[in-house]
mmCIF file of C-alpha atoms and ligand atoms in Angstrom:
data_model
loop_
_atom_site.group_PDB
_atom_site.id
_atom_site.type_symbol
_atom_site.label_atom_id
_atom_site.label_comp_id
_atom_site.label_asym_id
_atom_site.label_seq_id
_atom_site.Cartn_x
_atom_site.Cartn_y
_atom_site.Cartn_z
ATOM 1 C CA UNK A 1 99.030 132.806 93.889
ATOM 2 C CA UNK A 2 99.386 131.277 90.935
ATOM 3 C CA UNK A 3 98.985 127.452 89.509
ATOM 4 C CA UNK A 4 100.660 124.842 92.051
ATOM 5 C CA UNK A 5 103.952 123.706 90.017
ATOM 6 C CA UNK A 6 104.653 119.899 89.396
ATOM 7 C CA UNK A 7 107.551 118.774 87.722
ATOM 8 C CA UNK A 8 108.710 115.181 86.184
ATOM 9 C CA UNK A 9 112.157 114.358 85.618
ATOM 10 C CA UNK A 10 112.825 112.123 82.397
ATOM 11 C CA UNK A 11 111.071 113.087 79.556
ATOM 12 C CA UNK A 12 110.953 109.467 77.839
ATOM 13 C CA UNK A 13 107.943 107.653 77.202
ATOM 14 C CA UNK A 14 106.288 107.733 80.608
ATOM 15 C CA UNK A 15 107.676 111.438 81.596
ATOM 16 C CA UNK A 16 106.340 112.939 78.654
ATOM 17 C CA UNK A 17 103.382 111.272 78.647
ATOM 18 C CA UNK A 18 102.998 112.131 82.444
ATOM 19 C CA UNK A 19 103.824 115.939 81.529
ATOM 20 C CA UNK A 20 100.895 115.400 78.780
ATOM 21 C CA UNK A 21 98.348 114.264 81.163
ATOM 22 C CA UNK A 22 99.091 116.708 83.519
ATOM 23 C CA UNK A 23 98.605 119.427 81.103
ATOM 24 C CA UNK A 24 95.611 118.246 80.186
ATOM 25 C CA UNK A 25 94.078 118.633 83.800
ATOM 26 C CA UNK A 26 94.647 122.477 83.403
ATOM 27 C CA UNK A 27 95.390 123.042 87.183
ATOM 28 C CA UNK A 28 99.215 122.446 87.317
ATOM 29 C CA UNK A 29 102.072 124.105 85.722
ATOM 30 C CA UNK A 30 104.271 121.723 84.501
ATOM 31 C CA UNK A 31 108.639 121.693 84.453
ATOM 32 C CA UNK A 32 109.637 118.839 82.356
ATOM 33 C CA UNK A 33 113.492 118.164 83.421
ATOM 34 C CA UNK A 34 115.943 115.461 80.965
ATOM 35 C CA UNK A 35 119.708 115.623 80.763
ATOM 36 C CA UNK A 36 119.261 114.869 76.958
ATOM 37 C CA UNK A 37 119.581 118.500 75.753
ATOM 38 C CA UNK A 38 116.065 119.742 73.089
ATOM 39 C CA UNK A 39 114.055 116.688 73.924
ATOM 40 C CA UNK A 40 112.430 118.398 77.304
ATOM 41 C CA UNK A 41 112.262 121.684 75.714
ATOM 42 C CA UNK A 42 110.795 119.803 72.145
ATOM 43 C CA UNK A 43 107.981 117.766 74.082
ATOM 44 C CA UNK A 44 106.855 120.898 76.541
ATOM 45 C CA UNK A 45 107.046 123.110 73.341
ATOM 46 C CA UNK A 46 104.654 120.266 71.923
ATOM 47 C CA UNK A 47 102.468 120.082 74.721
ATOM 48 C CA UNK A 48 101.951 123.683 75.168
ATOM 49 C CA UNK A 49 101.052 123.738 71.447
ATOM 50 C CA UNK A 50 98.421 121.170 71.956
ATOM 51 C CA UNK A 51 96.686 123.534 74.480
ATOM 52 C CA UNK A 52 94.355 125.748 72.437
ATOM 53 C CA UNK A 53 93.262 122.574 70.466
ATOM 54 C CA UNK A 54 92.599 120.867 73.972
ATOM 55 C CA UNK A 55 90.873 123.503 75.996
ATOM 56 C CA UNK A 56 93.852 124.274 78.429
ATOM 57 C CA UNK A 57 96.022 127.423 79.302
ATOM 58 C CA UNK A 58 98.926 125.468 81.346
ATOM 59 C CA UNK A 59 102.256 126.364 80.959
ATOM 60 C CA UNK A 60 104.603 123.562 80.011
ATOM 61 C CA UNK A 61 108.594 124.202 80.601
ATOM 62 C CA UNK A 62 111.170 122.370 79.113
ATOM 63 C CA UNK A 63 115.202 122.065 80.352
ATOM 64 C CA UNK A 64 117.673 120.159 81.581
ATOM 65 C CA UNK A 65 118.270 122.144 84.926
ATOM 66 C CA UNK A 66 116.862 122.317 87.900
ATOM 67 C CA UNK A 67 116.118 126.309 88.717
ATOM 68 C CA UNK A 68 112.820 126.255 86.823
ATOM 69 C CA UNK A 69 111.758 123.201 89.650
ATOM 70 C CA UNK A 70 112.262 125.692 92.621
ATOM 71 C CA UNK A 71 108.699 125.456 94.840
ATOM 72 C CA UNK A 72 107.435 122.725 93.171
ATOM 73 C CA UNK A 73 104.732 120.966 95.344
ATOM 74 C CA UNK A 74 105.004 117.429 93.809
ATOM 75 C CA UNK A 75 107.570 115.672 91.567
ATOM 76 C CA UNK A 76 107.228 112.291 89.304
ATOM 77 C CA UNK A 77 110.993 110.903 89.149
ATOM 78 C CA UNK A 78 110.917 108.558 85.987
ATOM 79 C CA UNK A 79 114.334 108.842 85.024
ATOM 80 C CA UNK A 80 116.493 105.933 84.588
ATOM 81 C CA UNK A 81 118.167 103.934 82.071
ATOM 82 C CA UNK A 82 116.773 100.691 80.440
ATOM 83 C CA UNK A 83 117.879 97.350 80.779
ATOM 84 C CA UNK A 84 120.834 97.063 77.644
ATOM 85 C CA UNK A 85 122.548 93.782 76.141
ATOM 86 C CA UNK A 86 124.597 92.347 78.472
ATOM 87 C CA UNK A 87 124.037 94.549 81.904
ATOM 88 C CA UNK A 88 123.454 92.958 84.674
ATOM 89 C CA UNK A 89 120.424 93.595 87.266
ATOM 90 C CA UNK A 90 122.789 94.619 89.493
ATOM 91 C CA UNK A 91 124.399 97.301 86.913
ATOM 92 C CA UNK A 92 121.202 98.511 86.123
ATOM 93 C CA UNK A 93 120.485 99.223 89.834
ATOM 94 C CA UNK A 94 123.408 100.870 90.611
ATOM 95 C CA UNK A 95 123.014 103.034 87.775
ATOM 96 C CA UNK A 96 119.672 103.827 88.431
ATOM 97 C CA UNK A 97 119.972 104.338 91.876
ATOM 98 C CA UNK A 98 122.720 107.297 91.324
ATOM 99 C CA UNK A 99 120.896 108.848 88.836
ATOM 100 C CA UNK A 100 117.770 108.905 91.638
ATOM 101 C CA UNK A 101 120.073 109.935 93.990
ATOM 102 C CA UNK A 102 121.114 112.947 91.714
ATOM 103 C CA UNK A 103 117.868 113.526 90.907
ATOM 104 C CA UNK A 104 116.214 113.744 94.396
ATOM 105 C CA UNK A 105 119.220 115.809 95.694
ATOM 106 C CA UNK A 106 118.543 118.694 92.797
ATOM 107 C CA UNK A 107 115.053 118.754 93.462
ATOM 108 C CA UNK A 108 114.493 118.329 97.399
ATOM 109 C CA UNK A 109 117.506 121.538 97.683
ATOM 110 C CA UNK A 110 115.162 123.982 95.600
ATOM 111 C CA UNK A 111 111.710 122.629 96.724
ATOM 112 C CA UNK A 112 111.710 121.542 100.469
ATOM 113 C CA UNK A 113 108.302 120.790 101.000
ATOM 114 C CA UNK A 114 108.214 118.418 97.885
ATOM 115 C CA UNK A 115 106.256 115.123 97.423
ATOM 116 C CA UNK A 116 108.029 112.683 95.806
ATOM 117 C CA UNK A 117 106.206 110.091 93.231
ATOM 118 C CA UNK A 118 109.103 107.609 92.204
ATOM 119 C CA UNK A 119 108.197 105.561 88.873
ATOM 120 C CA UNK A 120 111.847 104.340 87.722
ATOM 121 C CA UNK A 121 112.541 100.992 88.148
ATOM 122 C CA UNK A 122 113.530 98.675 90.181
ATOM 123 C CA UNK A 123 110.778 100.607 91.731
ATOM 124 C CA UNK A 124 110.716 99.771 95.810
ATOM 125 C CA UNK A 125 114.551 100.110 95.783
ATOM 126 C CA UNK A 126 114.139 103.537 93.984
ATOM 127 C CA UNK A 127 111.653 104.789 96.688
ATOM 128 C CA UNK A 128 114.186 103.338 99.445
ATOM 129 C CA UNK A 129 117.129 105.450 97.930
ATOM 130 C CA UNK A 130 115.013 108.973 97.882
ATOM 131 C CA UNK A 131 114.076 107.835 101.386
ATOM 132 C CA UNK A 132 118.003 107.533 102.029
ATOM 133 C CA UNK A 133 119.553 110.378 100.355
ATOM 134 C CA UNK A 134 116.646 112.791 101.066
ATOM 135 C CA UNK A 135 115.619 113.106 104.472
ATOM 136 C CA UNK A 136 111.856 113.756 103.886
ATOM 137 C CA UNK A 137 109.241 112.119 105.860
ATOM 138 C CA UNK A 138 108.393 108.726 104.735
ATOM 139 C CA UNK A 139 105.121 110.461 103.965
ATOM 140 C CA UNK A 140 106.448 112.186 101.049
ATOM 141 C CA UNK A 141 108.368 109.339 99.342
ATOM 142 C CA UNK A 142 105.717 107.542 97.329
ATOM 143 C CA UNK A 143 106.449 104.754 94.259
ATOM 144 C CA UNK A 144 103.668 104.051 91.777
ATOM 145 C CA UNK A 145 103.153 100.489 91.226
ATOM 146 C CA UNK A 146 100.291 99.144 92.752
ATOM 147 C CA UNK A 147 97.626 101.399 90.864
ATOM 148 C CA UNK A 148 99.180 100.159 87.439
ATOM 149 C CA UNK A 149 99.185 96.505 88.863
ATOM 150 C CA UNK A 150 95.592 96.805 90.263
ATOM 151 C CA UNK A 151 94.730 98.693 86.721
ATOM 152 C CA UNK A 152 96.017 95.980 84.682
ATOM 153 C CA UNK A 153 94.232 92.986 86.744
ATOM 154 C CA UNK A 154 90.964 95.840 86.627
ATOM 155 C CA UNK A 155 91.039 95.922 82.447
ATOM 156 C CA UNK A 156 91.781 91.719 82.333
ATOM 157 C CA UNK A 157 88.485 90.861 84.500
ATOM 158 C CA UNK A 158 86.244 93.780 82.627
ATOM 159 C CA UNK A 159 87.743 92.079 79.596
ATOM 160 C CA UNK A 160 86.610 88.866 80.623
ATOM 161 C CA UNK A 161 83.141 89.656 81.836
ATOM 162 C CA UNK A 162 82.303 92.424 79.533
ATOM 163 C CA UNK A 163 82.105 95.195 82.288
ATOM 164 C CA UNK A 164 82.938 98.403 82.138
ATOM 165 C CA UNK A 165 86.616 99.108 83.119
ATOM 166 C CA UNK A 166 85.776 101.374 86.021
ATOM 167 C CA UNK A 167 83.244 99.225 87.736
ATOM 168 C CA UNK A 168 86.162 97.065 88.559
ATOM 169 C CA UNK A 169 87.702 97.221 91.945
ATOM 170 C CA UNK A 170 91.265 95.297 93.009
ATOM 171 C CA UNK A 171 93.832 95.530 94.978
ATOM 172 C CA UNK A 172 97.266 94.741 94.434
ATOM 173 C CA UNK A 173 99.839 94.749 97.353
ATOM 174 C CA UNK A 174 103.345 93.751 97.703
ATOM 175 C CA UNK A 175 106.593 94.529 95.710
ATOM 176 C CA UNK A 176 106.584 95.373 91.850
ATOM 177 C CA UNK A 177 108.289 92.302 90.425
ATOM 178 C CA UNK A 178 107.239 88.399 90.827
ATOM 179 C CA UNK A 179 106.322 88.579 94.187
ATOM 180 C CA UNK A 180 103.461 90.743 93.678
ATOM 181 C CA UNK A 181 100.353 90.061 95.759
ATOM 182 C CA UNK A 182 97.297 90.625 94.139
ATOM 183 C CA UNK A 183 93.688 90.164 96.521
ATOM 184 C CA UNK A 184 90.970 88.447 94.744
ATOM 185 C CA UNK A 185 89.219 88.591 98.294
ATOM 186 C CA UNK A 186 89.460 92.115 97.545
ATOM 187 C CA UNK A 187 88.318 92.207 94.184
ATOM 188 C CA UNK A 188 84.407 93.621 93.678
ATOM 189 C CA UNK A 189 82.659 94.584 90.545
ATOM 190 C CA UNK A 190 80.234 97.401 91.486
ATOM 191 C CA UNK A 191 79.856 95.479 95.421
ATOM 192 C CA UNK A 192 79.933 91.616 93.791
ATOM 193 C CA UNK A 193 82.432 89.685 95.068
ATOM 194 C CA UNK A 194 84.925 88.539 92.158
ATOM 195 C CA UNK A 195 84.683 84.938 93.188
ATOM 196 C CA UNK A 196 80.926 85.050 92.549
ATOM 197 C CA UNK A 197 81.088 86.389 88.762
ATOM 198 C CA UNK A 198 83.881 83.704 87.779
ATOM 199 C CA UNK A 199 85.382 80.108 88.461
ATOM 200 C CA UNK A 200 88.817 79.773 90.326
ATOM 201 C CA UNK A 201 90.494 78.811 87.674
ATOM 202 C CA UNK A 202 89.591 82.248 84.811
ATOM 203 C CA UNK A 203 90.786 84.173 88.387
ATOM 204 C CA UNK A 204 93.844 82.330 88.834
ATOM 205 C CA UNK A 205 94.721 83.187 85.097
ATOM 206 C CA UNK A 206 94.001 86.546 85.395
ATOM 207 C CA UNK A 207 96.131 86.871 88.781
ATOM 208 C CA UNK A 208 99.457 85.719 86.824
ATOM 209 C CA UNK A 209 98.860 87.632 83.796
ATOM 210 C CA UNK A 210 98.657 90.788 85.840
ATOM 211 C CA UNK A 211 101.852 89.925 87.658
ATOM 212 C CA UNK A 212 103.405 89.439 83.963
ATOM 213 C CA UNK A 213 101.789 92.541 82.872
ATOM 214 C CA UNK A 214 104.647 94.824 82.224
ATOM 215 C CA UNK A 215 106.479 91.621 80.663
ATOM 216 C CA UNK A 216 103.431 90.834 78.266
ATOM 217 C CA UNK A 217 103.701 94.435 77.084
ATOM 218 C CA UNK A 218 107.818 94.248 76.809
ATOM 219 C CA UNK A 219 107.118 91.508 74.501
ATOM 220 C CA UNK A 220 104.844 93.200 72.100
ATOM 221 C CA UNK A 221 106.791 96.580 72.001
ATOM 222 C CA UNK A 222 110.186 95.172 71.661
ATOM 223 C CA UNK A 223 111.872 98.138 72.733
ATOM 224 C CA UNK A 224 110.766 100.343 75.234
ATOM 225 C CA UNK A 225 108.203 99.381 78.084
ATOM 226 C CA UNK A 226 104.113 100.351 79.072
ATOM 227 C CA UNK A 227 103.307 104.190 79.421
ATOM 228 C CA UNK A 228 100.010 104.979 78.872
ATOM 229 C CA UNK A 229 98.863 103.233 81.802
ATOM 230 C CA UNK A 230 102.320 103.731 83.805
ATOM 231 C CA UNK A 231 101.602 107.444 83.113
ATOM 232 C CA UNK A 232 98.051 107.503 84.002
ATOM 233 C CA UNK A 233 98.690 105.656 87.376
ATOM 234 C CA UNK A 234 101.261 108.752 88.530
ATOM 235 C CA UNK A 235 98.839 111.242 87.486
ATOM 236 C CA UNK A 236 96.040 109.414 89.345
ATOM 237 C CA UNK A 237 98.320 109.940 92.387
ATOM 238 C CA UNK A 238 99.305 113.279 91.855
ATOM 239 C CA UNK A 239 95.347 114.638 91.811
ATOM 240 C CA UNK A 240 94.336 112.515 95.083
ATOM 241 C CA UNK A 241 97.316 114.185 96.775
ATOM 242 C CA UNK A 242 96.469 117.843 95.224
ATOM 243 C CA UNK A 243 93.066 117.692 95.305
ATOM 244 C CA UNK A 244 93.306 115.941 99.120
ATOM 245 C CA UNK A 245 90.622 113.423 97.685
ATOM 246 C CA UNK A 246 92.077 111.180 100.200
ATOM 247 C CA UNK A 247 91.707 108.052 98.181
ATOM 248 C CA UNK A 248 92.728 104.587 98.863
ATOM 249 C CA UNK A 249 95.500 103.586 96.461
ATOM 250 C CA UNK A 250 97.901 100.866 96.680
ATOM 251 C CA UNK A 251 101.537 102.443 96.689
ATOM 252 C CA UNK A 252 105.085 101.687 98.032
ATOM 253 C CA UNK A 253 105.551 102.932 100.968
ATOM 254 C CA UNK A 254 108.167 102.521 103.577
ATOM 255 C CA UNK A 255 106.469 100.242 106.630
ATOM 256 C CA UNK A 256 107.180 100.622 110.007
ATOM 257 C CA UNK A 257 105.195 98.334 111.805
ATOM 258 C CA UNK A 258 102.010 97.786 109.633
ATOM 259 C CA UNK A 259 101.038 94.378 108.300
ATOM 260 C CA UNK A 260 103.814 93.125 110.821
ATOM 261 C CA UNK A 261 106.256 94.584 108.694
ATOM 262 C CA UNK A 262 109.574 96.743 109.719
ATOM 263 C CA UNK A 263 111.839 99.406 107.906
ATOM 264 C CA UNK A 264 110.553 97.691 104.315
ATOM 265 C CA UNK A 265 109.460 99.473 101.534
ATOM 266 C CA UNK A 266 106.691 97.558 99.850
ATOM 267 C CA UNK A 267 103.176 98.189 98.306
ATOM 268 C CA UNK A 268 100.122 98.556 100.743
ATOM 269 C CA UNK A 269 97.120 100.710 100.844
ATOM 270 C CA UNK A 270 97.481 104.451 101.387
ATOM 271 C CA UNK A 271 95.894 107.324 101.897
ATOM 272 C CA UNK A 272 96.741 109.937 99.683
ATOM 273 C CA UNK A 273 96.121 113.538 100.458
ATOM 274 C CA UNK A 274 97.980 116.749 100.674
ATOM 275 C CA UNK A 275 100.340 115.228 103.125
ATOM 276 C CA UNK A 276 101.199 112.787 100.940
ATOM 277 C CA UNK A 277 101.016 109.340 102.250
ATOM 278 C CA UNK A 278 98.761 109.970 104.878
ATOM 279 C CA UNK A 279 97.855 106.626 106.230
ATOM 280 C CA UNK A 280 98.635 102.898 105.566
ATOM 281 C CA UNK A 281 95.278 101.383 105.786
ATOM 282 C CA UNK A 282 95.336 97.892 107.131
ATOM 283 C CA UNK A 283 93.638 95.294 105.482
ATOM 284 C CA UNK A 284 92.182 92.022 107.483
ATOM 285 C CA UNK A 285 94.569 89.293 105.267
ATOM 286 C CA UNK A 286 94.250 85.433 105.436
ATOM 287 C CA UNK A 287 97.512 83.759 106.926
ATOM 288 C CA UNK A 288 98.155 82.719 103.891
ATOM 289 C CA UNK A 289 97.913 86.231 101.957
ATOM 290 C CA UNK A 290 100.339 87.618 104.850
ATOM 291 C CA UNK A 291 102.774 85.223 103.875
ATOM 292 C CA UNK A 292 102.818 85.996 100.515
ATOM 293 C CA UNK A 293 103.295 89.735 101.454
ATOM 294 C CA UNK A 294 106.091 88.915 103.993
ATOM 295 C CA UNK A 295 107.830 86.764 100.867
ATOM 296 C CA UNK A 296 107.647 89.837 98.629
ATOM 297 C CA UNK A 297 108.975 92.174 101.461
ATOM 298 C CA UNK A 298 111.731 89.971 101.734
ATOM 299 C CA UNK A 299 112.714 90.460 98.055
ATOM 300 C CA UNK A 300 112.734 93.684 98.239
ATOM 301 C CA UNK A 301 114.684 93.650 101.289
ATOM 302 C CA UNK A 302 117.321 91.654 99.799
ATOM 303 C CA UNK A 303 117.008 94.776 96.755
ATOM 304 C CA UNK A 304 117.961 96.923 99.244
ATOM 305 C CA UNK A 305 120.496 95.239 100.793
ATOM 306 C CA UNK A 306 122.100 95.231 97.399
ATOM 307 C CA UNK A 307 121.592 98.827 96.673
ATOM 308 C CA UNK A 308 122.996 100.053 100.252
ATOM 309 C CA UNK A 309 126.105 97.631 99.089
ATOM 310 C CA UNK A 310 126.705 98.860 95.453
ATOM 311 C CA UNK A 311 126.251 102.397 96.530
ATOM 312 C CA UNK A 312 128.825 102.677 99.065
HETATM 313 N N1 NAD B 1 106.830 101.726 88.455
HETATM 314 C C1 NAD B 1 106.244 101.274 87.372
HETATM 315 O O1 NAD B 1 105.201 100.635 87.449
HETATM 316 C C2 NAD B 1 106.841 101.569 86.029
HETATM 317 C C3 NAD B 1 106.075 101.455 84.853
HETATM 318 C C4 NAD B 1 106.664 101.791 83.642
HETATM 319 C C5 NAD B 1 108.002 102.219 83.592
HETATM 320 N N2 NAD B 1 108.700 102.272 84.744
HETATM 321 C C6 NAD B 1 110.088 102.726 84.774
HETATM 322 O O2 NAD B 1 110.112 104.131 84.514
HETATM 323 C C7 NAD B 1 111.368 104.498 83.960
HETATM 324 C C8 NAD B 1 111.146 105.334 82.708
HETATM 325 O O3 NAD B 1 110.569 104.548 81.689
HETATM 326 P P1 NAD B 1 110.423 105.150 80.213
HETATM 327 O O4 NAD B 1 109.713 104.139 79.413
HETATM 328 O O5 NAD B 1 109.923 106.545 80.270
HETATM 329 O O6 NAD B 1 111.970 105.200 79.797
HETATM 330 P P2 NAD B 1 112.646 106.172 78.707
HETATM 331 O O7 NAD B 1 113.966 105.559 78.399
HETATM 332 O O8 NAD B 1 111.680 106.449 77.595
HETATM 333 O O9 NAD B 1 112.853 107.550 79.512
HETATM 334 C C9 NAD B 1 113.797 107.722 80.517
HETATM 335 C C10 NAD B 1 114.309 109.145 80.419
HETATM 336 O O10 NAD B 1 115.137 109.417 81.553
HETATM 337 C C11 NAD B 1 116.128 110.326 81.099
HETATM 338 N N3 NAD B 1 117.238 110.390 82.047
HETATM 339 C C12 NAD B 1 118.261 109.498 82.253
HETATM 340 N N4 NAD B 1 119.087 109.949 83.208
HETATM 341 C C13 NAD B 1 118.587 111.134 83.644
HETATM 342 C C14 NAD B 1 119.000 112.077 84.622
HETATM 343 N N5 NAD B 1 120.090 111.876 85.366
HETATM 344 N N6 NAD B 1 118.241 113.197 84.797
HETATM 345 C C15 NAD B 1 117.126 113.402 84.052
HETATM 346 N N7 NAD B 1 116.704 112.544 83.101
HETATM 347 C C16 NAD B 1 117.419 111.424 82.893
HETATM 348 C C17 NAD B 1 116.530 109.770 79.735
HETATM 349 O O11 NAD B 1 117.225 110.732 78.963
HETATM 350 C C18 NAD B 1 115.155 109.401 79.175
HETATM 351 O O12 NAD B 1 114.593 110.467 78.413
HETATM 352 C C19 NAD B 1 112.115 103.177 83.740
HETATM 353 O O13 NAD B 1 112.966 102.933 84.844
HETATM 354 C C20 NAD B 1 111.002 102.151 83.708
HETATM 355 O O14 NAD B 1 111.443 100.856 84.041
HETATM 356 C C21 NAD B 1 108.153 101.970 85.949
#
């Protein structure tokens, strides 16, 4: 048997950089799939040649079909268009949602068993459409969000203390927009409660600068979005879910009961092992907590809604 094969579709700033990573790990082959013809083939040409300088042997494939995907074990979907001058939100879904649609079909037809990591935005309505058009198991229909969210409020509070990075534990539930719902409650830095290391009102800043995280970095780049950490969020998923490490990572699931919530896609704890999405893991949350994660299912339900409607 040979390497398990994972492939990402859109080899922009966040595909390629996901392909990169995963090359890196030397345990996956990789298929890099764009419609923009050289640019898949130029990057995994690229990242192969990056390989003896490295340390690793894996082998990279570039196109713009979807033969070389056939028994893949996990896909990243980060294909989409930006935002452009003068779209509307609602354009932008639409247009995102049929390329997803596209997307998942091509893949799930050559790899049946495949685990789907959604990245393109608007993210919870992207995992809802591969839940529509593909008939998987909701287990296998997973958005990244919530690690980047939690990874961003993780790097503002080592910031502020002057901890390391990784010592840093968070939680952020809900969808990934405004409505987020990050959990200070849940918030530790190695065991310490968060409240106990700084005042309410350094937290309180911290809590809306990670919900304007991807904004903050919008502004700065001027064109084009975050990748490094989008990028190293997916990957993070990927290796739970291949190595069955069975960690506990926030991700956008679609609910059926837990945290009082029904037929919603929105971010809660998971499980993630070789099944995919093995568990949502129910947090105890204050009423007040709950509310704000039945306001941001809402949104996203009302997403949806608008999806179903432009795709029909
Ligand atoms: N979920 C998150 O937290 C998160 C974080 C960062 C970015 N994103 C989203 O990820 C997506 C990708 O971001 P990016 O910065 O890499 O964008 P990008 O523009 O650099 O890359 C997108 C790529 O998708 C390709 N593409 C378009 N249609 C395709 C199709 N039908 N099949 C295959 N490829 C196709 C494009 O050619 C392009 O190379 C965006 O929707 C972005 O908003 C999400």
């Amino acid at each position: 048997m040979g390497r398990p094969k994972s492939t990402v579709v859109g080899a922009g700033n966040v595909g390629g950089t996901t392909a990169q990573r995963l090359a890196e790990k030397d345990v996956y082959d990789v298929v890099l799939v764009d419609i923009v013809e050289g640019v898949p083939q130029g990057k995994a040409l690229d990242i192969s040649q990056a390989g003896p300088v490295c340390g690793y042997s894996t082998k990279v494939v570039g196109t713009n079909g979807y033969a070389e995907t056939a028994g893949s074990s996990i896909a990243v979907i980060t294909s989409g268009i930006p935002r452009k001058p003068g779209m509307s939100r609602d354009e932008l879904l639409a247009t995102n949602a049929q390329i997803v649609k596209s997307v998942v079909t091509e893949l799930v037809s050559r790899s049946p068993g495949i685990i789907l990591i959604l990245v393109t935005n608007p993210l919870d309505a992207m995992v809802h459409v591969a839940k529509t058009v593909s008939g998987l198991h909701k287990s296998r229909i997973i958005g990244m969000a919530g690690v980047l969210d939690s990874a961003r409020m993780r790097t503002f509070i080592a910031q502020e203390l002057g901890v390391p990075g990784p010592d840093v534990e968070a939680m952020v539930l809900g969808g990934h927009g405004d409505t987020m719902v990050p959990l200070p409650r849940y918030t530790t830095v190695k065991g310490k409660r968060i409240s106990e290391l700084m005042p309410n009102d350094r937290l309180e800043a911290i809590v809306q600068r990670t919900r304007d995280g991807g904004a903050e970095i919008v502004g700065l780049l001027k064109t084009g979005s975050a990748f490094y950490a989008p990028s190293a969020s997916a990957v993070d998923m990927v290796e739970s879910i291949y190595k069955d490490q069975k960690r506990v990572l926030p991700c956008a699931v679609l609910c059926e009961g837990e945290y009082g919530l029904h037929n919603v896609v929105v971010g809660v704890p998971v499980r993630l092992g070789t099944g995919g999405a093995e568990q949502v893991v129910v947090y105890d949350l204050t009423p007040d907590e709950q509310k704000a994660l039945e306001v941001s299912a809402q949104a996203v339900r009302e997403l949806c809604a608008t999806v179903d409607r432009l795709m029909t």
